Amino acid sequence: MMLFEFGSAFLLPVAIEAKQDAWLSIMFGMIGGGLLFLIYYQLYRYYPDLLLVEFIPKIMGKWIGRLFSFLYIFYFANLAARVIRDFGDMLLTFAYPDTPLFIVNALLMFVVIYTVSKGIEVLARSSQLLFMLIYLFAISGFILIVCSGLIDLANLKPVLQEGIGLPLKVALTQNIYFPFGEMVVFLMILPYVKNMNKGIGLSAIGLTGINLMITMLINVSVLGVSLTARSQFPLLSTVQSIQVADFLERLDVFFMLAAVIGGFIRISVFFYAVVIGTTNLFKIKSSSNLCYPLGFVILLYSLSLANNYEELVQEGIKTLPFYLDIPLQVIVPLLLLIVAFFRNRASIKKF
């Protein structure tokens, strides 16, 4: 869960619209994300053996439920394609400028397809191994940044220059939904998890929020608000500034490796939800048969999302939250929970 949330959020200037108070906005988003997860978890408690696309028809009725189930599958496919495009553009910008975008995206997608075709347990065990590697990179990078003397705490002042309203507004329009609200995808995974409890999800959200706050504090303190806002990948710019003892520098490769790991987990979770959701919705016997055709469709879709990276980011900030994130992360789950609550209460009384 933590690798999924942190996967691409650390790449981007999250909440930079709140300027030096970006870390506060992330904190508010983390709290809102925790509340959303409690909604998702309660839905899981009502239907512990059913996937999201299976219990929606039970709550909404067959035809409307299937329509919303299909909408969620499209939503997860859209997010998977966006993440592939994010990482493809990043790799082209800083590592493979002469390589076609299709080739970079295809290589990443093929690894994801292979992993998902092997099942959720393979993905989970891969995450366990990669989690330790990511944290090794994160701790090493933090130590090197401190040792380089790059941090200037004056860049973080003044705190709440424009009042609490600005970071709260940014949190309500952006940070709750990316990355915290995207935990709704785990309603496609929780029925397969043993000994699931809400503490696991809340811990993942809390740790992700703390790590994102630290990341943004470092970015702003090293680069300043203006440069952080202008940079496509501010953490990469920060890492490129590291220079210790005149010989330890150009550590971009560690950032790239961490980014690819995070992107791999994030895409895999979304793609798994698409595959297993399609399998259940259309009553297909084997989900592995769908991996390659669905993967190819998402790969092509990732290439057509936007003309350039800036357009992709602006669409994700200004359009996606209002047309997809808020309805499918907040409104629909809340309505489902209300209906499920009254239906379950009625069943208990009848019993």
XYZ file of C-alpha atoms in Angstrom:
351
model
C 0.000 0.000 0.000
C 2.769 2.409 0.902
C 4.810 1.776 -2.243
C 1.626 2.180 -4.274
C 0.840 5.592 -2.776
C 4.407 6.852 -2.723
C 5.117 5.426 -6.192
C 4.764 8.529 -8.332
C 3.831 11.177 -5.760
C 7.464 11.724 -4.768
C 8.325 12.523 -8.386
C 6.021 15.514 -8.673
C 5.865 18.920 -6.939
C 2.902 17.808 -4.828
C 0.886 20.692 -3.321
C 3.409 23.297 -4.489
C 0.467 25.660 -5.073
C 0.578 26.082 -1.284
C 4.178 27.352 -1.694
C 6.354 26.834 1.394
C 3.307 25.418 3.203
C 3.101 22.460 0.809
C 3.973 20.099 3.652
C 0.933 21.347 5.602
C -1.299 20.736 2.611
C 0.033 17.169 2.371
C -0.732 16.683 6.077
C -4.335 17.829 5.569
C -4.592 15.545 2.528
C -3.259 12.650 4.610
C -5.966 13.196 7.239
C -8.656 13.370 4.538
C -7.225 10.263 2.899
C -7.440 8.425 6.215
C -11.133 9.294 6.490
C -11.733 8.053 2.943
C -9.962 4.799 3.735
C -12.298 4.265 6.711
C -15.197 4.446 4.219
C -13.523 1.894 1.944
C -12.689 -0.363 4.869
C -16.268 -0.335 6.154
C -17.510 -1.312 2.696
C -15.017 -4.178 2.780
C -16.351 -5.188 6.224
C -19.881 -5.373 4.852
C -18.780 -7.500 1.869
C -15.482 -9.167 2.922
C -15.590 -11.858 0.249
C -16.590 -9.652 -2.693
C -14.580 -7.368 -4.954
C -15.656 -3.783 -5.593
C -17.154 -4.706 -8.980
C -19.072 -7.574 -7.334
C -20.690 -5.774 -4.411
C -21.665 -2.624 -6.363
C -24.419 -4.544 -8.284
C -25.628 -6.000 -4.975
C -26.058 -2.508 -3.583
C -27.180 -0.566 -6.668
C -29.004 -3.250 -8.587
C -27.822 -5.358 -11.512
C -27.807 -2.914 -14.439
C -26.833 0.320 -12.696
C -24.322 -1.617 -10.613
C -22.670 -3.158 -13.665
C -22.463 0.293 -15.260
C -20.647 1.721 -12.228
C -18.443 -1.374 -12.033
C -17.393 -0.808 -15.622
C -16.771 2.862 -14.820
C -14.402 1.869 -12.013
C -12.533 -0.493 -14.326
C -12.114 2.347 -16.823
C -10.974 4.642 -13.987
C -8.267 2.200 -12.889
C -7.187 1.708 -16.518
C -6.963 5.464 -16.968
C -4.811 5.828 -13.846
C -2.560 2.952 -14.947
C -2.061 4.631 -18.337
C -1.303 7.985 -16.685
C 1.339 6.470 -14.421
C 2.974 4.686 -17.372
C 3.062 7.984 -19.256
C 4.503 9.796 -16.202
C 7.412 7.418 -15.944
C 7.912 7.150 -19.682
C 8.229 10.938 -19.998
C 10.569 11.073 -17.005
C 12.892 8.439 -18.443
C 12.893 10.124 -21.846
C 13.679 13.519 -20.324
C 16.605 12.484 -18.176
C 17.945 9.154 -19.435
C 16.810 8.143 -22.945
C 16.147 11.321 -24.960
C 16.539 9.561 -28.327
C 14.336 6.577 -27.500
C 10.714 6.511 -28.737
C 8.150 6.840 -25.951
C 6.419 3.670 -27.140
C 9.538 1.571 -26.510
C 10.067 2.872 -22.961
C 6.406 2.460 -22.027
C 6.234 -0.979 -23.642
C 9.239 -2.315 -21.706
C 7.714 -1.213 -18.407
C 4.289 -2.534 -19.372
C 5.621 -5.966 -20.338
C 7.179 -6.397 -16.889
C 3.868 -5.374 -15.298
C 1.901 -7.787 -17.512
C 4.202 -10.676 -16.614
C 3.944 -9.935 -12.885
C 0.151 -9.575 -12.854
C -0.283 -12.746 -14.914
C 1.460 -14.645 -12.098
C -1.082 -13.491 -9.525
C -1.450 -11.146 -6.578
C 0.889 -13.128 -4.307
C 3.846 -12.602 -6.659
C 3.131 -8.873 -6.719
C 2.873 -8.773 -2.909
C 6.154 -10.623 -2.377
C 7.897 -8.417 -4.930
C 6.678 -5.396 -2.968
C 8.153 -6.798 0.240
C 11.606 -7.025 -1.327
C 11.449 -3.703 -3.155
C 10.153 -1.870 -0.069
C 13.471 -2.434 1.728
C 15.405 -1.278 -1.333
C 13.365 1.925 -1.631
C 13.941 2.773 2.016
C 17.653 2.125 1.666
C 17.770 4.667 -1.184
C 15.614 7.149 0.759
C 17.719 7.053 3.925
C 20.981 7.229 1.969
C 19.728 10.155 -0.090
C 18.567 12.067 2.993
C 21.944 11.612 4.687
C 23.815 12.751 1.575
C 21.611 15.838 1.155
C 22.248 16.828 4.781
C 25.994 16.179 4.441
C 26.107 18.275 1.261
C 24.930 21.318 3.187
C 22.216 22.021 0.622
C 19.372 22.589 3.065
C 18.422 26.200 3.707
C 15.597 26.371 6.266
C 15.003 30.030 5.405
C 13.261 28.803 2.236
C 10.517 27.332 4.455
C 9.625 30.675 5.990
C 7.271 32.328 6.652
C 4.942 29.537 7.703
C 1.266 30.193 6.855
C 2.129 33.426 5.075
C -1.308 33.432 3.411
C -3.124 31.811 6.328
C -4.364 28.273 6.742
C -6.894 28.677 3.928
C -4.431 28.152 1.061
C -2.940 24.788 2.166
C -6.416 23.605 3.157
C -7.803 24.563 -0.265
C -4.957 22.759 -2.064
C -5.544 19.676 0.090
C -9.283 19.649 -0.662
C -8.787 20.090 -4.402
C -5.691 17.910 -4.931
C -3.914 16.064 -2.127
C -6.803 14.069 -0.735
C -7.337 12.448 -4.132
C -3.709 12.045 -5.177
C -2.303 9.850 -3.834
C -4.409 9.016 -0.761
C -7.886 8.645 -2.279
C -6.575 6.228 -4.890
C -6.570 3.594 -2.130
C -10.078 2.812 -3.396
C -8.349 0.419 -5.802
C -7.543 -1.866 -2.851
C -11.220 -2.802 -2.667
C -10.210 -5.024 -5.598
C -7.509 -6.688 -3.484
C -8.642 -6.783 0.177
C -10.854 -9.912 -0.237
C -7.646 -11.850 -0.978
C -5.797 -10.555 2.099
C -5.547 -12.607 5.292
C -6.013 -10.897 8.664
C -6.850 -7.502 7.191
C -7.557 -4.649 9.595
C -7.963 -0.906 9.224
C -4.692 -0.245 11.051
C -2.748 -1.550 8.046
C -4.279 0.943 5.634
C -4.127 3.866 8.063
C -0.476 3.094 8.819
C 0.334 3.060 5.104
C -1.418 6.410 4.611
C 0.335 7.906 7.646
C 3.805 6.737 6.596
C 3.228 7.883 3.024
C 2.072 11.290 4.232
C 5.110 11.685 6.498
C 7.486 10.681 3.709
C 5.835 13.061 1.240
C 6.010 15.887 3.777
C 9.718 15.227 4.319
C 10.271 15.069 0.553
C 8.572 18.418 -0.049
C 10.345 20.019 2.925
C 13.676 18.930 1.437
C 12.760 20.054 -2.088
C 11.638 23.522 -0.972
C 14.521 23.986 1.466
C 17.082 23.039 -1.206
C 15.553 24.513 -4.376
C 13.249 27.205 -3.032
C 9.562 27.576 -3.856
C 10.035 29.087 -7.314
C 12.440 26.447 -8.645
C 10.455 23.607 -7.081
C 7.309 24.852 -8.833
C 9.082 25.181 -12.209
C 10.854 21.834 -12.056
C 9.159 18.866 -13.715
C 10.732 16.483 -11.185
C 11.954 18.528 -8.207
C 13.365 15.611 -6.235
C 15.562 14.705 -9.189
C 16.831 18.289 -9.311
C 17.575 18.048 -5.583
C 19.446 14.769 -5.996
C 21.461 16.226 -8.878
C 22.641 18.974 -6.512
C 24.305 16.484 -4.147
C 28.063 16.848 -3.973
C 30.036 15.358 -1.100
C 33.826 15.686 -0.801
C 34.166 16.653 -4.489
C 33.760 13.086 -5.698
C 30.323 11.782 -4.632
C 27.921 13.357 -7.105
C 25.608 12.636 -10.081
C 23.446 10.207 -8.117
C 20.616 10.371 -10.669
C 20.774 6.617 -11.212
C 19.557 5.903 -7.670
C 16.636 8.265 -8.135
C 15.772 6.612 -11.466
C 15.893 3.151 -9.907
C 13.641 4.203 -7.020
C 11.250 5.875 -9.457
C 11.001 2.795 -11.683
C 10.344 0.570 -8.636
C 7.594 2.867 -7.396
C 6.069 3.136 -10.846
C 6.176 -0.631 -11.325
C 4.236 -1.294 -8.106
C 1.739 1.464 -8.785
C 1.002 0.389 -12.362
C 0.819 -3.267 -11.323
C -1.835 -2.599 -8.668
C -4.000 -0.590 -11.062
C -3.531 -3.113 -13.853
C -4.342 -6.021 -11.552
C -7.589 -4.257 -10.609
C -8.425 -3.831 -14.312
C -7.714 -7.477 -15.127
C -9.497 -9.030 -12.142
C -12.385 -6.570 -12.470
C -12.905 -7.360 -16.145
C -12.677 -11.087 -15.398
C -15.396 -10.903 -12.757
C -17.647 -8.452 -14.559
C -17.758 -10.452 -17.799
C -17.493 -13.898 -16.150
C -14.274 -14.914 -17.895
C -12.763 -18.170 -16.609
C -9.063 -17.241 -16.594
C -7.782 -13.770 -15.773
C -4.307 -14.498 -17.155
C -5.767 -14.695 -20.671
C -6.733 -11.023 -20.417
C -3.362 -9.684 -19.284
C -1.735 -9.245 -22.677
C -4.680 -7.773 -24.647
C -5.655 -5.402 -21.809
C -2.008 -4.465 -21.294
C -1.625 -3.586 -24.951
C -4.780 -1.426 -24.871
C -3.530 0.479 -21.792
C -0.116 0.905 -23.418
C -1.659 2.501 -26.514
C -3.962 4.597 -24.350
C -0.971 5.957 -22.396
C 0.503 7.314 -25.636
C -2.683 9.177 -26.559
C -3.387 10.824 -23.181
C -1.614 14.106 -23.914
C 0.638 15.776 -26.461
C 3.356 16.489 -23.890
C 4.194 16.079 -20.235
C 3.041 19.549 -19.168
C -0.379 18.945 -20.676
C -0.571 15.614 -18.848
C 0.255 17.234 -15.477
C -2.187 20.110 -15.921
C -4.953 17.708 -16.874
C -4.192 15.643 -13.782
C -4.345 18.710 -11.506
C -7.270 20.634 -12.978
C -9.519 18.142 -14.769
C -9.126 14.665 -13.286
C -10.031 15.523 -9.644
C -13.411 17.050 -10.499
C -14.575 14.661 -13.224
C -13.270 11.322 -11.932
C -11.530 11.509 -8.546
C -14.222 13.224 -6.483
C -17.127 11.158 -7.901
C -15.372 7.764 -7.751
C -13.242 8.251 -4.632
C -15.705 10.186 -2.471
C -19.305 10.479 -3.695
C -19.980 6.942 -4.992
C -18.251 5.099 -2.069
C -20.111 7.291 0.426
C -23.455 6.553 -1.243
C -22.600 2.853 -1.368
C -21.764 2.889 2.333
C -25.024 4.628 3.262
C -27.129 2.148 1.267
C -25.099 -0.824 2.567
C -25.543 0.411 6.142
C -29.334 0.571 5.905
C -29.567 -2.734 4.029
C -27.427 -4.541 6.578
C -29.351 -2.986 9.475
C -32.621 -4.088 7.897
C -31.247 -7.634 7.460
C -30.161 -7.771 11.118
C -33.567 -6.586 12.329
C -35.295 -9.130 10.112
C -33.081 -11.876 11.472
